[in-house]
Short mmCIF file of C-alpha atoms and ligand atoms in Angstrom, two decimals:
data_model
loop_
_atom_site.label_atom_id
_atom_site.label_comp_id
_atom_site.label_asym_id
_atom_site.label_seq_id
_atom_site.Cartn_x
_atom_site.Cartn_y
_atom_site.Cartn_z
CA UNK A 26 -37.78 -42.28 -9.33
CA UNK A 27 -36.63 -38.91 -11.41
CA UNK A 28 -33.42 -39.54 -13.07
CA UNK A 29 -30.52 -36.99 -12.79
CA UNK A 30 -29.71 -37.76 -16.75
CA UNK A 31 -29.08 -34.09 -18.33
CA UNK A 32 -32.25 -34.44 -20.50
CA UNK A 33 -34.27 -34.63 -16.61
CA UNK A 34 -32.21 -32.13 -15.14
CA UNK A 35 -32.58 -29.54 -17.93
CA UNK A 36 -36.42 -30.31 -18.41
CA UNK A 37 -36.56 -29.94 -14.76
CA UNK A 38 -34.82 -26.38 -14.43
CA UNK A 39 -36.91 -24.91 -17.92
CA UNK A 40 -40.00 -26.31 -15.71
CA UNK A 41 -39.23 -24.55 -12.06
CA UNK A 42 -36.11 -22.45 -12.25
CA UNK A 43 -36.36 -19.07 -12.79
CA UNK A 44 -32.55 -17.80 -13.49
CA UNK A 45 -31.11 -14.34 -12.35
CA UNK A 46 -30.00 -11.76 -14.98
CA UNK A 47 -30.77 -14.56 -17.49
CA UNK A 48 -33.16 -13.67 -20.22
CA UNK A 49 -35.28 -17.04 -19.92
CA UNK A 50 -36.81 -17.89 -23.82
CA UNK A 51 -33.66 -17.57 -25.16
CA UNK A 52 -31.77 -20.22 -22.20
CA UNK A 53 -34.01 -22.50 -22.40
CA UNK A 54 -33.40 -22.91 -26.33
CA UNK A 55 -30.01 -22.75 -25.09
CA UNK A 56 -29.58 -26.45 -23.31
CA UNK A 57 -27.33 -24.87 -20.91
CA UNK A 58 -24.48 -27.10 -19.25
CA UNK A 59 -25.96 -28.06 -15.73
CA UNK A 60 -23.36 -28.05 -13.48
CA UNK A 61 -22.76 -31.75 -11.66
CA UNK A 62 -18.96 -30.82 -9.66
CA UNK A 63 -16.39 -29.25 -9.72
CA UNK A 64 -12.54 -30.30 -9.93
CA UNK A 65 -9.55 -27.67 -8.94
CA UNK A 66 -10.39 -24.91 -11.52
CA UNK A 67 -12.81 -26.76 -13.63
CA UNK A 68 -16.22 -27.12 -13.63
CA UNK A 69 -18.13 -30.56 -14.72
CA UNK A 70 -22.09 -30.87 -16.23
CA UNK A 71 -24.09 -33.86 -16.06
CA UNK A 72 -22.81 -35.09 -19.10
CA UNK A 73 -19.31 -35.58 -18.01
CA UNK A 74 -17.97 -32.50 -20.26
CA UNK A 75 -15.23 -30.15 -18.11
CA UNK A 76 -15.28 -26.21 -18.50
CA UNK A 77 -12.25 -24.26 -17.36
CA UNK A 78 -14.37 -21.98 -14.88
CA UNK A 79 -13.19 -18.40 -16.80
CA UNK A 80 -14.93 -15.79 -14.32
CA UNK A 81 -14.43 -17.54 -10.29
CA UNK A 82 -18.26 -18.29 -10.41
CA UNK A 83 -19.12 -14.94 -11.01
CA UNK A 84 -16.26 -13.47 -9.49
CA UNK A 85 -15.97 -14.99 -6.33
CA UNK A 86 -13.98 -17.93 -6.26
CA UNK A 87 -10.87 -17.52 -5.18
CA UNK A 88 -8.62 -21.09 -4.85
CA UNK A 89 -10.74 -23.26 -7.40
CA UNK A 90 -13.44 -25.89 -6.62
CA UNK A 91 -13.42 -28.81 -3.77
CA UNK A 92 -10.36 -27.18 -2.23
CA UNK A 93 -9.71 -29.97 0.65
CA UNK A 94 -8.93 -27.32 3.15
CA UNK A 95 -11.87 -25.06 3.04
CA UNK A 96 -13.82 -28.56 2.66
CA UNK A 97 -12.66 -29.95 6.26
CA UNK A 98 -13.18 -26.46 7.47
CA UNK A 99 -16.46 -26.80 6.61
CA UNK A 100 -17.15 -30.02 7.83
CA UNK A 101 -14.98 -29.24 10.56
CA UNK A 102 -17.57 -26.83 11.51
CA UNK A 103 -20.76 -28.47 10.74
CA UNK A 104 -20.19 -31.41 13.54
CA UNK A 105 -20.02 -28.23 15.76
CA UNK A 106 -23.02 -26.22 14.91
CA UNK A 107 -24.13 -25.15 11.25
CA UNK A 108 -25.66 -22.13 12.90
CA UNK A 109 -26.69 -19.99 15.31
CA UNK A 110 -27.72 -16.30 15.12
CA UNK A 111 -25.67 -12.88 16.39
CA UNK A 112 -28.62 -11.33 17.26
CA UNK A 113 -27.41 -10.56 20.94
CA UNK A 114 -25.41 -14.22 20.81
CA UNK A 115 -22.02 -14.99 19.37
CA UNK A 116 -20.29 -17.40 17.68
CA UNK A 117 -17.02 -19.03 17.37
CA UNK A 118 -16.11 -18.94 13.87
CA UNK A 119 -17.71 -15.35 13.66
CA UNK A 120 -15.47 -13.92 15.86
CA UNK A 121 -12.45 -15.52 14.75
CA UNK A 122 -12.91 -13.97 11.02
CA UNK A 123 -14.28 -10.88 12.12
CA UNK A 124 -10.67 -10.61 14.14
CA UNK A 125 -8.42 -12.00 11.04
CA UNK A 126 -10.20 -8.93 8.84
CA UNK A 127 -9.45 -6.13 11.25
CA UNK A 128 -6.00 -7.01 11.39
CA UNK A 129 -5.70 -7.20 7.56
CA UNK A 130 -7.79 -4.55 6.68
CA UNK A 131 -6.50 -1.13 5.75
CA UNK A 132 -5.86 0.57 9.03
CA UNK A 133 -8.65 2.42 11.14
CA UNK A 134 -11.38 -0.08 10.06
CA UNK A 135 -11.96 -2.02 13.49
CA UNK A 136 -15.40 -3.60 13.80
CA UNK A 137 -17.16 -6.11 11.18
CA UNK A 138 -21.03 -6.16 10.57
CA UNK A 139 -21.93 -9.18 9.09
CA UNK A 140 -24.65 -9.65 6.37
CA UNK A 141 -25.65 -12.56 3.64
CA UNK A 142 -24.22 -11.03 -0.09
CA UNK A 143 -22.81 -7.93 -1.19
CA UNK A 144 -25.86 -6.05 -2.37
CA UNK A 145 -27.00 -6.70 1.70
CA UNK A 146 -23.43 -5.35 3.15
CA UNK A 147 -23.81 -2.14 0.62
CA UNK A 148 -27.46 -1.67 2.41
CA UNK A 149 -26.21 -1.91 5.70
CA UNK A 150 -23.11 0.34 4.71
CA UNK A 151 -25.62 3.04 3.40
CA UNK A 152 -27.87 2.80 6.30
CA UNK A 153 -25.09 2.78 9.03
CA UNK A 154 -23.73 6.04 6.97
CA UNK A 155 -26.79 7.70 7.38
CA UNK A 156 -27.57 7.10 11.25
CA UNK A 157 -23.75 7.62 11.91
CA UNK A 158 -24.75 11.66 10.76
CA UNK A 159 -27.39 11.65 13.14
CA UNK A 160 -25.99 10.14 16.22
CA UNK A 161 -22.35 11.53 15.67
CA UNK A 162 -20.16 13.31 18.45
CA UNK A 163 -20.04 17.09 17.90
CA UNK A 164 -23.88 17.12 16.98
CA UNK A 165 -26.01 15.66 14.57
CA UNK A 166 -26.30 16.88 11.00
CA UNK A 167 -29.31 15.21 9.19
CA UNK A 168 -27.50 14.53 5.60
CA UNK A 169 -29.23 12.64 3.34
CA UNK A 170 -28.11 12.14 0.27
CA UNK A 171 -25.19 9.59 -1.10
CA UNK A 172 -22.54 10.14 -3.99
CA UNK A 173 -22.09 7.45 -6.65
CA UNK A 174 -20.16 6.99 -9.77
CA UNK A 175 -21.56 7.24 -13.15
CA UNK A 176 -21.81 3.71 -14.70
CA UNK A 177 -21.81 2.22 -10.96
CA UNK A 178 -22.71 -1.08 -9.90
CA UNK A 179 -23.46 -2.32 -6.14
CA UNK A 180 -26.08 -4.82 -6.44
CA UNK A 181 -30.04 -5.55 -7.01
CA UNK A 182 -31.63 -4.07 -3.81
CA UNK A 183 -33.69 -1.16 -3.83
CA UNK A 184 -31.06 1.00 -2.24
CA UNK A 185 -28.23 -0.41 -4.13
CA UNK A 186 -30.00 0.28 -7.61
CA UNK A 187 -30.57 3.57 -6.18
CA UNK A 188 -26.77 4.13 -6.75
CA UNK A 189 -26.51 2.16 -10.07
CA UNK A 190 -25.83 3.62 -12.92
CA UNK A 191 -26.46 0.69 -15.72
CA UNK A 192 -29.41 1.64 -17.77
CA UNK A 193 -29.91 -1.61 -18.81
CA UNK A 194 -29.98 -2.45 -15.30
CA UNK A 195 -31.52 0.08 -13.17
CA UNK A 196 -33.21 2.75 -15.98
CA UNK A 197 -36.61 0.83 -15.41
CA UNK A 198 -36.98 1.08 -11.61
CA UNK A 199 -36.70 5.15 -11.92
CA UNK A 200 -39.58 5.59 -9.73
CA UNK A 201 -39.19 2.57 -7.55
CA UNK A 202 -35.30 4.48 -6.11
CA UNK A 203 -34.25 7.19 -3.98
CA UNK A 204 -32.47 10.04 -5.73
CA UNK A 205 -28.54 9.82 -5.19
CA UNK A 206 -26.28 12.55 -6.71
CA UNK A 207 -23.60 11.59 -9.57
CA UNK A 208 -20.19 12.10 -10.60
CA UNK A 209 -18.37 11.10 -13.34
CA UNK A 210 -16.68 7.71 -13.63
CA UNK A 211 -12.96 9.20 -14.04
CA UNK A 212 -13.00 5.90 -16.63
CA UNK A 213 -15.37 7.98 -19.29
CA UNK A 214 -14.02 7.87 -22.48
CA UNK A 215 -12.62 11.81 -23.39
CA UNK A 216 -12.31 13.39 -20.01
CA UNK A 217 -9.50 13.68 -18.15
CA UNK A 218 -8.12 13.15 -14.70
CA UNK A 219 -8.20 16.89 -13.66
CA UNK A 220 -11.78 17.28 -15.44
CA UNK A 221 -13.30 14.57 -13.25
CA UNK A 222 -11.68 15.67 -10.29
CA UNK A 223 -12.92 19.04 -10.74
CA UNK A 224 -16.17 18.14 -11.63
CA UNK A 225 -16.36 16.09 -8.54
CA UNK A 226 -15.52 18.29 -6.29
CA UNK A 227 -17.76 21.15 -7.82
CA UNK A 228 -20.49 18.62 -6.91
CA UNK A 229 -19.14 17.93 -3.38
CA UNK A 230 -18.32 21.34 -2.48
CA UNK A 231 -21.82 22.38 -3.43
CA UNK A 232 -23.84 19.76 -1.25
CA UNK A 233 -21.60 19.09 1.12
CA UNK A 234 -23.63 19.40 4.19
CA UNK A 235 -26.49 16.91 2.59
CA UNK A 236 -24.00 14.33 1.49
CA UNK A 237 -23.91 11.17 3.98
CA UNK A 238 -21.36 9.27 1.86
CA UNK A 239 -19.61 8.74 -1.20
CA UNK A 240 -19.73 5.21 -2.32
CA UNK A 241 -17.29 3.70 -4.95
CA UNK A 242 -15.63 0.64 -6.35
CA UNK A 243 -12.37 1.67 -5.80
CA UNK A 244 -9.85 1.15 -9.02
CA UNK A 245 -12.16 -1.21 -11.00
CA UNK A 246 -16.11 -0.47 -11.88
CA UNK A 247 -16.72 -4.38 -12.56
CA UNK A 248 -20.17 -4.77 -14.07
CA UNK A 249 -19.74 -1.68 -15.98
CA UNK A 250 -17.71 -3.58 -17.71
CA UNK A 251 -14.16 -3.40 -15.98
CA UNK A 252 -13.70 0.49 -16.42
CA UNK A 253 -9.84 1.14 -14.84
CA UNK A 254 -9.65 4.48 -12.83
CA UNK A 255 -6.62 6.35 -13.52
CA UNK A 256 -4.06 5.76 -10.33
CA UNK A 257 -4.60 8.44 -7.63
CA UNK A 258 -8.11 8.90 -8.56
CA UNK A 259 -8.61 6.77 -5.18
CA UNK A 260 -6.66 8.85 -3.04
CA UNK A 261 -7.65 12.37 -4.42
CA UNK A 262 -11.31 11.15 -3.23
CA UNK A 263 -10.31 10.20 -0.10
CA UNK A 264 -9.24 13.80 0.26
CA UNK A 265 -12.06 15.67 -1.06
CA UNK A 266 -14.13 13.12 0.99
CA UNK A 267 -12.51 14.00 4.39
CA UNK A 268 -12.32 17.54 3.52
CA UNK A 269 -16.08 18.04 3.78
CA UNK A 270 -17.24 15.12 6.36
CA UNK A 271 -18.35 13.02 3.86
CA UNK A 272 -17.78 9.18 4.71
CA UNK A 273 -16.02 7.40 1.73
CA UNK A 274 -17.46 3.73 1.30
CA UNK A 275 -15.52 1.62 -0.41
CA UNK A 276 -17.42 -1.27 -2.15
CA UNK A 277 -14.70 -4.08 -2.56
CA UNK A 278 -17.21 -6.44 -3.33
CA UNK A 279 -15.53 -7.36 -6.70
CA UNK A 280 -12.10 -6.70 -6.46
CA UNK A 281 -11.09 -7.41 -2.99
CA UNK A 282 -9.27 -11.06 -2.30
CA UNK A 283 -6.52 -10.71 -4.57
CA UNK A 284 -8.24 -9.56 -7.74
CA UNK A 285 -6.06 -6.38 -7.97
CA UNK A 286 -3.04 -8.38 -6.58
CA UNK A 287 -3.47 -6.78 -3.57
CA UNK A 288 -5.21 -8.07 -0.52
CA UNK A 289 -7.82 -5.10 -0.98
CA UNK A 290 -7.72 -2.71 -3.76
CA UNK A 291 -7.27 0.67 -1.04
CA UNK A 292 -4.27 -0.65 -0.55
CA UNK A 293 -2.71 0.54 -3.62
CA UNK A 294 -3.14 3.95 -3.02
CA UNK A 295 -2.89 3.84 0.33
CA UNK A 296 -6.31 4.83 1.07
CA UNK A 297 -8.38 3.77 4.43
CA UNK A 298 -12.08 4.10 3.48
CA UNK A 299 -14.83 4.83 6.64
CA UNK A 300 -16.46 1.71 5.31
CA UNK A 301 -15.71 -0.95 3.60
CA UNK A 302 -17.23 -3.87 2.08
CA UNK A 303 -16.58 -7.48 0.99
CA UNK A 304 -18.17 -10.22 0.00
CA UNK A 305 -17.83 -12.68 -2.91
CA UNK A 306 -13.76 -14.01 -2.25
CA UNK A 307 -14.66 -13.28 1.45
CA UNK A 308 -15.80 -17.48 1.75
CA UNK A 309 -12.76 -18.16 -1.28
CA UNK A 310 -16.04 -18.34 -3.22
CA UNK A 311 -18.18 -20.82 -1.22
CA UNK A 312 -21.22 -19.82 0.92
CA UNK A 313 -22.54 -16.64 0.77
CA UNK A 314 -21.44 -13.78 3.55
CA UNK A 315 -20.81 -10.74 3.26
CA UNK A 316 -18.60 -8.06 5.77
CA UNK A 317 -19.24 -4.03 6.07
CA UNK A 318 -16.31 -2.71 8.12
CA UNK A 319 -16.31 0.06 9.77
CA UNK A 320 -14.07 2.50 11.82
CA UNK A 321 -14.06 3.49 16.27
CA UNK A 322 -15.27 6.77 15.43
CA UNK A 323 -18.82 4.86 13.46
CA UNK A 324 -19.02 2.61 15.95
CA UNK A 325 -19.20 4.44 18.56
CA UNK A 326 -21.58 7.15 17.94
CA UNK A 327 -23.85 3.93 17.97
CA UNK A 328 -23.25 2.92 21.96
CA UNK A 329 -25.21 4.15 25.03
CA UNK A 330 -27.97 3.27 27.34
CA UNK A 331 -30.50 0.77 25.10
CA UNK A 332 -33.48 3.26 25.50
CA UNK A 333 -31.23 5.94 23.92
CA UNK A 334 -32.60 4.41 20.60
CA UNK A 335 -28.96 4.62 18.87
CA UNK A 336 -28.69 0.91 18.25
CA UNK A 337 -28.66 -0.20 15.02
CA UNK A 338 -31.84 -2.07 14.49
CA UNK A 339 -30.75 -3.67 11.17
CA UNK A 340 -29.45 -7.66 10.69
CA UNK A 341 -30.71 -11.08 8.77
CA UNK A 342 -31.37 -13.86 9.96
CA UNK A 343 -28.22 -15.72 8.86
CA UNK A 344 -25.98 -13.01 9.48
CA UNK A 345 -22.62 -14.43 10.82
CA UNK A 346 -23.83 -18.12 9.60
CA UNK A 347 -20.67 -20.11 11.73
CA UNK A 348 -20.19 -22.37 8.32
CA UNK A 349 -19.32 -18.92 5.77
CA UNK A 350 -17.20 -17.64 8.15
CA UNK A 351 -15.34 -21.08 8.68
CA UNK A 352 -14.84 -21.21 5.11
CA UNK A 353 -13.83 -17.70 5.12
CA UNK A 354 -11.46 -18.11 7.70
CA UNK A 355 -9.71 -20.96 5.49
CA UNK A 356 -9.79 -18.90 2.32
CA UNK A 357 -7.66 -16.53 4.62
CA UNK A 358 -4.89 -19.17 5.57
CA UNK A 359 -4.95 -20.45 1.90
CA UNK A 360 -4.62 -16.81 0.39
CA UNK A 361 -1.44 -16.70 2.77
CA UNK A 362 -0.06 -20.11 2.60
CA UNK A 363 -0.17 -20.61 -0.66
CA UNK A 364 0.87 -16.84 -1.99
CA UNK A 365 -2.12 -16.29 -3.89
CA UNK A 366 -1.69 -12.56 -4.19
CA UNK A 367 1.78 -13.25 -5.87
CA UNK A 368 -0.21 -15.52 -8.07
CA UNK A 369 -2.52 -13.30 -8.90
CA UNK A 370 0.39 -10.66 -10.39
CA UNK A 371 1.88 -13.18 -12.34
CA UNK A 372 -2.10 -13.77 -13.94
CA UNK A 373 -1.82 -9.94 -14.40
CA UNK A 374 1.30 -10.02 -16.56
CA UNK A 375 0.44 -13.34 -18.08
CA UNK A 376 -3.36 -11.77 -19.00
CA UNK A 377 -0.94 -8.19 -20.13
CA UNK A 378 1.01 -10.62 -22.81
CA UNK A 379 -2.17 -12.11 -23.75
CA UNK A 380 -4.48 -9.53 -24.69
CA UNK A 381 -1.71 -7.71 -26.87
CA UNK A 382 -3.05 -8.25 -30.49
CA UNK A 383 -0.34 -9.60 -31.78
CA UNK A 384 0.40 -9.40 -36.02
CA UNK A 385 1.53 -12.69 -36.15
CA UNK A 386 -1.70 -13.88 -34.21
CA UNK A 387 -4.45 -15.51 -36.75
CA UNK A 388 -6.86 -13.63 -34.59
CA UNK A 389 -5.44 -10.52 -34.46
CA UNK A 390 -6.99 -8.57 -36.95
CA UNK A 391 -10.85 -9.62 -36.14
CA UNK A 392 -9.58 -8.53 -31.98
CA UNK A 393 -8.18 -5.29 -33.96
CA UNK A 394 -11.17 -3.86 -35.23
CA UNK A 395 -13.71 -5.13 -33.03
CA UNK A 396 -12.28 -5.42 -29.45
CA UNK A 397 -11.09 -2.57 -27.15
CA UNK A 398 -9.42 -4.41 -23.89
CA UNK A 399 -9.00 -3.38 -20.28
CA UNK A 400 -7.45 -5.03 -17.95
CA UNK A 401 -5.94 -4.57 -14.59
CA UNK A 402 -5.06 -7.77 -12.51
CA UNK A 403 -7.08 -10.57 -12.55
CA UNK A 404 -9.95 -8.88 -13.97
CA UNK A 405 -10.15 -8.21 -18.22
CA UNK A 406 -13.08 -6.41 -20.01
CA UNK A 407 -13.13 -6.98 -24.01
CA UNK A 408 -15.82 -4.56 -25.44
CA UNK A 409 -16.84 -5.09 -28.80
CA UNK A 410 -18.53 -3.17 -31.33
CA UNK A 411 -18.60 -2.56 -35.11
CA UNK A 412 -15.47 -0.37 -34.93
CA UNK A 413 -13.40 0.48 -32.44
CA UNK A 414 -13.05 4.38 -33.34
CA UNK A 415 -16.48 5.47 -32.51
CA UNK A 416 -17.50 2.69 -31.01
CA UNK A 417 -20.56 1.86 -32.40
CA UNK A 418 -22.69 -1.02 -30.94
CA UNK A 419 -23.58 -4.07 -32.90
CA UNK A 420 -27.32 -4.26 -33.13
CA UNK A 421 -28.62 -5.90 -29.68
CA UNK A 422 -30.46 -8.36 -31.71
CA UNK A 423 -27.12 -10.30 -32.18
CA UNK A 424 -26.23 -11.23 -28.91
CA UNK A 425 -22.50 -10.89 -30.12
CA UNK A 426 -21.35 -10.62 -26.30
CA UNK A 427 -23.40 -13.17 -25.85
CA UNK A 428 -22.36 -15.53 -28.94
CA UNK A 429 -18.86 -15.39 -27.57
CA UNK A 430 -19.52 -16.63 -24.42
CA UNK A 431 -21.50 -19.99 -26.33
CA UNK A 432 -18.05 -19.99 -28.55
CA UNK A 433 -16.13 -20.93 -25.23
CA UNK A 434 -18.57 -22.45 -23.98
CA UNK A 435 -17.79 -25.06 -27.07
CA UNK A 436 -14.68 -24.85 -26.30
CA UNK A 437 -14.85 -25.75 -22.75
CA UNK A 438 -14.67 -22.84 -21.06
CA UNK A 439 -17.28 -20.59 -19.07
CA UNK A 440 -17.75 -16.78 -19.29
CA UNK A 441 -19.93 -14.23 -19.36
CA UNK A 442 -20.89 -11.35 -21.13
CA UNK A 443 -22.29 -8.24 -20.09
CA UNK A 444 -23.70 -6.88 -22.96
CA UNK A 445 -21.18 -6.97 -25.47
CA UNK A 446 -18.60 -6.36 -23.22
CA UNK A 447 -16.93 -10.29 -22.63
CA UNK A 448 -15.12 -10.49 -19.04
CA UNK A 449 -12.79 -12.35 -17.81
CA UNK A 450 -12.03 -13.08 -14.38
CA UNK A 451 -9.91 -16.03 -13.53
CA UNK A 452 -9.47 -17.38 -9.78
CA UNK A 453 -6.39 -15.53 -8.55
CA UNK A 454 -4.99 -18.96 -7.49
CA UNK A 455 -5.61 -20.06 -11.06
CA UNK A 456 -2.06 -21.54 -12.58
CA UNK A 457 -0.93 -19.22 -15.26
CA UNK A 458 -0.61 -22.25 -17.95
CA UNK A 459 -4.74 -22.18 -17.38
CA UNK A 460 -5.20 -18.52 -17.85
CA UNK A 461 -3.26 -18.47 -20.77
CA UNK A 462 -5.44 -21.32 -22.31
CA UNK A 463 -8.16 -19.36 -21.36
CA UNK A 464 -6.91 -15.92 -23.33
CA UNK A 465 -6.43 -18.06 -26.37
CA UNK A 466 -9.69 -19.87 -26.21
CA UNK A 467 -11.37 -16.31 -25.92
CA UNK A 468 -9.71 -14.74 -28.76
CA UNK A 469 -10.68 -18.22 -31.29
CA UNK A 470 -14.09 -17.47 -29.92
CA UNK A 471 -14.06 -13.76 -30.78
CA UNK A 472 -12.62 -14.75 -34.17
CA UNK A 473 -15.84 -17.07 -34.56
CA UNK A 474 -18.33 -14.83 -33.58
CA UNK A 475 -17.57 -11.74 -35.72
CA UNK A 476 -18.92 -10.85 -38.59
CA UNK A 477 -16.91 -12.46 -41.87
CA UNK A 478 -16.50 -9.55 -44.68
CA UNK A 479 -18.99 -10.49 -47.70
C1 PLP B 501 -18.99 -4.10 -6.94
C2 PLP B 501 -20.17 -4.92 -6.59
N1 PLP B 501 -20.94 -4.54 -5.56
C3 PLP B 501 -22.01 -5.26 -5.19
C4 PLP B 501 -22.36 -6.42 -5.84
C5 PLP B 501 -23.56 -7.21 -5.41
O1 PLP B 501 -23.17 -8.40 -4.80
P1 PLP B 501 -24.24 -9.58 -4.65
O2 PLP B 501 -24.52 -10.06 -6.03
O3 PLP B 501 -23.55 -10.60 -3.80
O4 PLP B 501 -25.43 -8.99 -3.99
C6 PLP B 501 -21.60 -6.84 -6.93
C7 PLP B 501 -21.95 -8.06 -7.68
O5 PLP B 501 -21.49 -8.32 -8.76
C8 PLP B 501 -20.47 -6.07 -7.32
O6 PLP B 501 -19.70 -6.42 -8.36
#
């Protein structure tokens, strides 16, 4: 019989695992922890070491590991049924969390479509857009094309890459997407508020009648790195948006749940997108499922007589799974219960103190000249380059990004880079004595990994 020893499990995964955004020769070298259980906020290999989990999972747990609660709501549900398809059925658990988001959702946004991850619930946002133009009350209009950010991010799908704007992501598929128009991130460095805003609405104004829907991460671009919009950015697209019929989609994949300190990020400009989606903190980090909300006015222009052909003929097999939305439906009562949003604010002014380069920090002057920080809430990107002024790269042969995270890693934490750019992304329930533990580890870890003067 194979033993579960880490030298077996590692050989094992180099012989059959192929890992996502995980450049393979080098991991493989690596001996990567393999991940055994999990206790609270802490993760455990099959050697017995422990790892302060320093980015939710990949920025989806929300309450820590083995929370008892979500647990027996899990089992709870799995001596019911594990699951049982919404294709023309229902089920219990589905229709319980699709009830609990509508009435915490920002208002207007009254019916949930469920799908499997977030890159599948920005797919079925897109397509619902564009069929919503064509089926719509006061005549059909046959828009086609969709707005995104520069530097955006909304997953690994062919439509979704369509709207990213990562070279080092999407730059290879060119011919493979469909053309989407761009607009500044309002988070590029040099231009202002008012220059982005014009810009944008130049773009707008001038294909307004083709655009189907604008579709942004709204405050924080995540996996470009946690790029901060200026506040009101939100809300002065919301206008432009409804000015010319265009349907603003907000992708809250990342920093919905808390993140921002807020249920959902909209809420802190007081914005109520056409669509939104979540996924990741939507199970409190669990089982996959993802949610694409959407208002009466979408809805509707989807009803009539079957043979009308306005039904929308989109949905995955495990859409609605009864288990996810169980969990989900915990997560919920936990976020509440146990005031994780308030926790989640005090991470944001803990993380604020943290990230201050300090003079009478031993690491200060290595963060100084290498690292530029952002940060809002629970969510911290530390770039780092050569020098901070002009912000030159280090050469991509050195993995610095990269190095850091292995630096933790030694010191018993887990992150990850993207690129050079190290995130950080603790659980919003995390306790703040944890998070701070985590800012110090990062910074030692920094401190190793840069270059030493000759
Ligand atoms: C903002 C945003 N949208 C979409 C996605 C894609 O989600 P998934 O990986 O579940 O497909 C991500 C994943 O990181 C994300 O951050």
């Amino acid at each position: 019989m194979t033993t579960n020893s880490f030298d077996s499990l590692h050989a094992r995964d180099a012989a059959y695992v192929w890992h996502p955004f995980t450049a393979m020769s080098a991991y493989i070298e690596e001996h990567a922890p393999v991940i055994v259980a999990g206790d609270g906020f802490h993760l455990i290999d099959a050697d017995g070491n422990r790892y302060l989990d320093g980015h939710s999972s990949l920025w989806c747990n929300i309450h820590g590991h083995r929370v008892p609660q979500i647990d027996a709501a899990i089992r709870d549900q799995l001596d019911k049924v594990a699951h049982s398809t919404l294709l023309g059925l229902a089920n219990e658990p589905s229709i319980e969390l699709a009830e609990a988001l509508v009435q915490r959702a920002p208002r207007g946004l009254t019916k949930v479509f469920y799908t499997d991850c977030g890159a599948a619930g920005v797919e079925a946002a897109l397509k619902i857009a564009w069929q919503y133009h064509r089926q719509k009350p006061g005549g059909p209009e046959q828009r086609d094309q969709f707005v995104c950010l520069g530097s955006a991010y909304h997953g690994d799908t062919v439509g979704t890459i369509s709207l990213g704007g990562i070279d080092r992501f999407h730059s290879l598929f060119g011919g493979l997407m469909f053309p989407a128009l761009r607009v500044p991130t309002p988070a590029a460095p040099g231009l202002s508020l008012d220059d982005c805003l014009s810009q944008t609405e130049a773009i707008l104004t001038a294909n307004a009648d083709h655009i189907a829907g604008l579709v942004i991460e709204p405050l924080v671009q995540a996996a470009a790195g946690i790029l901060v919009h200026p506040a009101g950015y939100l809300r002065r697209i919301r206008e432009l948006t409804t000015r010319h019929g265009i349907l603003l989609i907000a992708d809250e994949i990342a920093v919905g749940f808390g993140r921002l300190g807020t249920l959902f990020a909209c809420e802190q400009e007081a914005v109520s997108p056409d669509i939104l989606i979540l996924s990741k903190g939507l199970t409190g980090g669990y089982l996959p499922l993802a949610a694409t909300l959407v208002t009466d006015e979408i809805y509707n222009a989807f009803l009539g007589d079957p043979w009308q052909g306005r039904t929308f003929y989109h949905g995955h097999t495990y859409t609605g799974n009864p288990l996810a939305c169980a969990a989900a439906l915990a997560s919920l009562r936990l976020i509440e219960q146990n005031d994780v949003l308030g926790n989640a604010r005090r991470i944001a002014d803990v993380l604020e103190h943290a990230l201050k380069p300090r003079d009478s920090n031993p690491w200060a002057s290595s963060v100084r000249d290498h690292a530029i920080v952002r940060h809002k809430g629970t969510m911290v990107g530390i770039e780092l380059s050569q020098d901070t002024a002009s912000r030159t790269p280090f050469p991509a042969e050195r993995r610095i990004g990269h190095r850091v995270t292995l630096a933790c890693r030694a010191r018993g934490v887990i992150l990850r880079n993207i690129g050079d750019v190290i995130v950080l992304m603790p659980a919003p329930a995390m306790p703040v004595e944890l998070v701070r533990h985590l800012g110090d580890v990062v910074f030692d870890a920094i401190d190793d990994a840069m270059p030493r003067p000759a």
